[in-house]
Structure formats: C-alpha cells, structure tokens
mmCIF file of C-alpha atoms in Angstrom:
data_model
loop_
_atom_site.group_PDB
_atom_site.id
_atom_site.type_symbol
_atom_site.label_atom_id
_atom_site.label_comp_id
_atom_site.label_asym_id
_atom_site.label_seq_id
_atom_site.Cartn_x
_atom_site.Cartn_y
_atom_site.Cartn_z
ATOM 1 C CA MET A 1 0.211 -0.089 -0.615
ATOM 2 C CA VAL A 2 0.972 3.840 -0.768
ATOM 3 C CA ALA A 3 0.791 5.975 1.994
ATOM 4 C CA VAL A 4 -1.359 9.022 1.290
ATOM 5 C CA ARG A 5 -0.332 13.031 1.779
ATOM 6 C CA HIS A 6 -2.102 14.484 4.560
ATOM 7 C CA ASP A 7 -3.360 17.406 2.473
ATOM 8 C CA ASP A 8 -3.852 15.304 0.201
ATOM 9 C CA LEU A 9 -6.868 13.517 2.468
ATOM 10 C CA ALA A 10 -7.721 16.873 4.200
ATOM 11 C CA MET A 11 -8.709 18.739 1.359
ATOM 12 C CA ALA A 12 -10.795 15.632 0.040
ATOM 13 C CA PHE A 13 -12.752 15.211 2.829
ATOM 14 C CA ASP A 14 -13.230 19.133 2.954
ATOM 15 C CA PHE A 15 -14.558 18.358 -0.806
ATOM 16 C CA VAL A 16 -17.002 16.026 0.303
ATOM 17 C CA SER A 17 -18.043 17.785 3.254
ATOM 18 C CA TYR A 18 -18.717 20.792 1.367
ATOM 19 C CA ALA A 19 -21.808 19.329 -0.306
ATOM 20 C CA ALA A 20 -24.675 17.440 0.466
ATOM 21 C CA PRO A 21 -24.205 13.754 2.057
ATOM 22 C CA MET A 22 -23.267 12.083 -1.441
ATOM 23 C CA GLU A 23 -23.711 14.921 -3.477
ATOM 24 C CA HIS A 24 -19.761 14.540 -4.114
ATOM 25 C CA ASN A 25 -17.315 12.165 -3.276
ATOM 26 C CA ALA A 26 -13.431 11.421 -3.606
ATOM 27 C CA TYR A 27 -11.512 8.167 -3.445
ATOM 28 C CA VAL A 28 -7.493 7.261 -2.995
ATOM 29 C CA SER A 29 -5.995 4.925 -4.746
ATOM 30 C CA LEU A 30 -4.757 2.696 -2.269
ATOM 31 C CA ASP A 31 -1.965 1.790 -5.422
ATOM 32 C CA THR A 32 -0.970 5.047 -6.220
ATOM 33 C CA GLY A 33 -2.183 7.571 -3.331
ATOM 34 C CA LYS A 34 -4.108 9.891 -5.863
ATOM 35 C CA VAL A 35 -6.913 11.079 -5.748
ATOM 36 C CA TRP A 36 -10.823 10.405 -7.295
ATOM 37 C CA TRP A 37 -12.751 13.604 -7.416
ATOM 38 C CA THR A 38 -16.606 12.989 -8.706
ATOM 39 C CA SER A 39 -19.634 15.349 -8.336
ATOM 40 C CA ASP A 40 -23.562 14.368 -9.347
ATOM 41 C CA SER A 41 -23.394 18.383 -9.511
ATOM 42 C CA SER A 42 -21.124 19.181 -11.855
ATOM 43 C CA ASP A 43 -19.027 17.669 -15.216
ATOM 44 C CA ALA A 44 -15.888 20.194 -14.223
ATOM 45 C CA PHE A 45 -13.463 16.441 -13.348
ATOM 46 C CA ASP A 46 -12.326 16.346 -16.790
ATOM 47 C CA GLU A 47 -10.599 13.155 -16.548
ATOM 48 C CA GLU A 48 -11.302 9.544 -16.905
ATOM 49 C CA ILE A 49 -12.406 7.725 -13.966
ATOM 50 C CA PRO A 50 -12.039 4.518 -13.288
ATOM 51 C CA ASP A 51 -14.356 1.773 -13.506
ATOM 52 C CA ASP A 52 -14.482 0.326 -10.631
ATOM 53 C CA LEU A 53 -13.636 3.797 -8.214
ATOM 54 C CA GLY A 54 -16.819 3.116 -5.977
ATOM 55 C CA THR A 55 -16.441 -1.464 -6.193
ATOM 56 C CA SER A 56 -12.876 -2.066 -5.915
ATOM 57 C CA ASP A 57 -11.616 -2.360 -2.685
ATOM 58 C CA ARG A 58 -8.365 -0.928 -3.830
ATOM 59 C CA TYR A 59 -9.952 1.988 -3.674
ATOM 60 C CA LEU A 60 -10.432 4.307 -0.272
ATOM 61 C CA ALA A 61 -14.067 6.253 -0.339
ATOM 62 C CA ILE A 62 -13.227 9.358 1.870
ATOM 63 C CA PRO A 63 -15.985 9.992 4.433
ATOM 64 C CA HIS A 64 -18.655 13.430 4.474
ATOM 65 C CA LYS A 65 -18.594 15.241 8.561
ATOM 66 C CA ASN A 66 -21.223 13.356 9.017
ATOM 67 C CA ASP A 67 -20.485 9.999 9.203
ATOM 68 C CA LEU A 68 -17.222 10.527 11.086
ATOM 69 C CA ASP A 69 -19.431 12.977 13.792
ATOM 70 C CA LEU A 70 -17.447 16.135 12.834
ATOM 71 C CA GLY A 71 -20.821 18.539 12.569
ATOM 72 C CA ARG A 72 -23.635 19.432 14.028
ATOM 73 C CA ARG A 73 -22.563 17.059 17.459
ATOM 74 C CA LEU A 74 -19.073 18.167 17.938
ATOM 75 C CA ALA A 75 -20.383 21.605 17.838
ATOM 76 C CA LEU A 76 -22.006 21.086 20.087
ATOM 77 C CA ARG A 77 -18.977 19.054 21.868
ATOM 78 C CA PHE A 78 -17.253 22.651 21.725
ATOM 79 C CA VAL A 79 -20.153 24.927 22.630
ATOM 80 C CA ALA A 80 -20.326 22.136 25.819
ATOM 81 C CA GLN A 81 -17.010 22.836 26.923
ATOM 82 C CA GLU A 82 -16.726 26.608 26.123
ATOM 83 C CA LEU A 83 -19.717 28.309 26.125
ATOM 84 C CA PRO A 84 -21.804 25.788 28.563
ATOM 85 C CA ALA A 85 -24.455 29.073 29.391
ATOM 86 C CA CYS A 86 -24.880 29.191 25.258
ATOM 87 C CA TYR A 87 -25.547 25.668 25.332
ATOM 88 C CA ASP A 88 -29.334 25.680 24.500
ATOM 89 C CA GLN A 89 -28.680 28.194 22.590
ATOM 90 C CA ALA A 90 -26.227 27.277 19.780
ATOM 91 C CA GLU A 91 -28.973 23.826 20.381
ATOM 92 C CA GLY A 92 -31.931 26.180 18.776
ATOM 93 C CA PHE A 93 -29.300 27.273 16.101
ATOM 94 C CA PHE A 94 -29.440 23.165 14.856
ATOM 95 C CA ARG A 95 -32.747 22.836 14.818
ATOM 96 C CA ARG A 96 -33.086 25.216 12.007
ATOM 97 C CA GLN A 97 -30.962 26.152 8.609
ATOM 98 C CA GLY A 98 -27.812 27.937 8.923
ATOM 99 C CA ALA A 99 -27.322 27.142 11.692
ATOM 100 C CA TYR A 100 -23.213 27.575 11.000
ATOM 101 C CA ALA A 101 -23.808 30.736 10.431
ATOM 102 C CA ARG A 102 -25.431 32.055 14.086
ATOM 103 C CA PHE A 103 -22.726 29.389 15.796
ATOM 104 C CA LYS A 104 -20.020 31.332 14.471
ATOM 105 C CA ASP A 105 -21.668 34.401 15.205
ATOM 106 C CA LEU A 106 -22.623 33.507 18.248
ATOM 107 C CA LEU A 107 -18.727 32.264 18.673
ATOM 108 C CA GLU A 108 -16.838 35.099 17.167
ATOM 109 C CA ARG A 109 -19.660 37.105 20.181
ATOM 110 C CA GLU A 110 -18.033 35.511 22.700
ATOM 111 C CA GLY A 111 -14.133 35.552 20.773
ATOM 112 C CA VAL A 112 -13.669 31.663 20.488
ATOM 113 C CA LEU A 113 -14.200 31.983 17.101
ATOM 114 C CA GLU A 114 -10.626 30.910 16.460
ATOM 115 C CA ARG A 115 -10.363 28.286 19.484
ATOM 116 C CA TRP A 116 -13.212 26.585 17.194
ATOM 117 C CA TYR A 117 -11.590 26.300 14.114
ATOM 118 C CA SER A 118 -8.349 24.762 16.205
ATOM 119 C CA PHE A 119 -10.564 22.273 18.320
ATOM 120 C CA GLU A 120 -11.930 20.987 14.479
ATOM 121 C CA ALA A 121 -8.866 20.740 12.933
ATOM 122 C CA ASN A 122 -7.749 18.963 15.479
ATOM 123 C CA ALA A 123 -10.844 16.656 15.544
ATOM 124 C CA VAL A 124 -10.948 16.849 11.951
ATOM 125 C CA GLU A 125 -7.578 15.540 11.969
ATOM 126 C CA ARG A 126 -7.900 13.056 14.703
ATOM 127 C CA ALA A 127 -11.175 11.423 13.056
ATOM 128 C CA LEU A 128 -9.853 10.939 9.411
ATOM 129 C CA ARG A 129 -6.379 9.204 11.135
ATOM 130 C CA SER A 130 -8.750 6.289 13.036
ATOM 131 C CA TYR A 131 -10.798 6.562 9.663
ATOM 132 C CA VAL A 132 -7.928 5.555 7.324
ATOM 133 C CA ALA A 133 -6.382 2.844 9.760
ATOM 134 C CA ARG A 134 -9.597 1.248 10.747
ATOM 135 C CA THR A 135 -10.987 1.227 7.182
ATOM 136 C CA LEU A 136 -7.779 -0.150 6.223
ATOM 137 C CA THR A 137 -6.951 -3.006 8.626
ATOM 138 C CA ARG A 138 -10.198 -4.162 8.134
#
C-alpha cells in the first residue's frame, strides 16, 4: 500500500463535506495514492474515472463529515466545553437552516471563534487518521 499525504486527504475530505452527503465524492487509490474526485452536481472533472472506483477495495472512499460525527455534535461538544451557558441557544441553532452561520456569529461575539477553528481542525485530523486506520485494517 502507498502512503497518502495528509494534505491530499484533508482536501478530499473538505471537498466531500462541502456539499450534502453523497453529492461530492472522493476516493484515494491504495495503489498509487492518487485522489479521484466526482460530483453529482458538476462535470468539471475532465479525467477519465476508473470503472471500478466505487466498487473496488483498491480505493478508499473519503467520508463526509457527518459520517465521522464532525458536524452538529462536534459543534455542540465545543459549546459545552467552552460556552456552557450558551448550550441551549446553540442547540436551537441546529434545529433550523443556517445553523453554522448563527453558530459562528455566536462564537465570534463570545471571542472563541479561533479556538473553534483549532478545535475543529484537531478533531478532523484525529477522525481522519482513525477512519483510515480502521478502514485499512479490515
């Protein structure tokens, strides 16, 4: 198996997580380390996609952030840790559309937005490493 650069993995994860689940996909070739990108909403990728991309065990599908519990639950864990008095308010944000904009506005008002970005980046890195390790040892 070939090593995959963390930056490539992180970019693929961001791409997949940017859209709704299953709208954007990324796969890493376990033979070459090459990342393959696909999207239901765009034909901007001119590369010829391997026929067995979604079915072969030689490609690692990159998960969506929701698959790794890095969405709402992560945000609420951060609020519980950093702003426990604002927990109910933050939880209410996630019951409606536009939750992340309101969530980030709250964090900015409270002066903890940069801590959120660091918390989120560390959680993403740990989750991706764990996902890759679990997936490859099956």
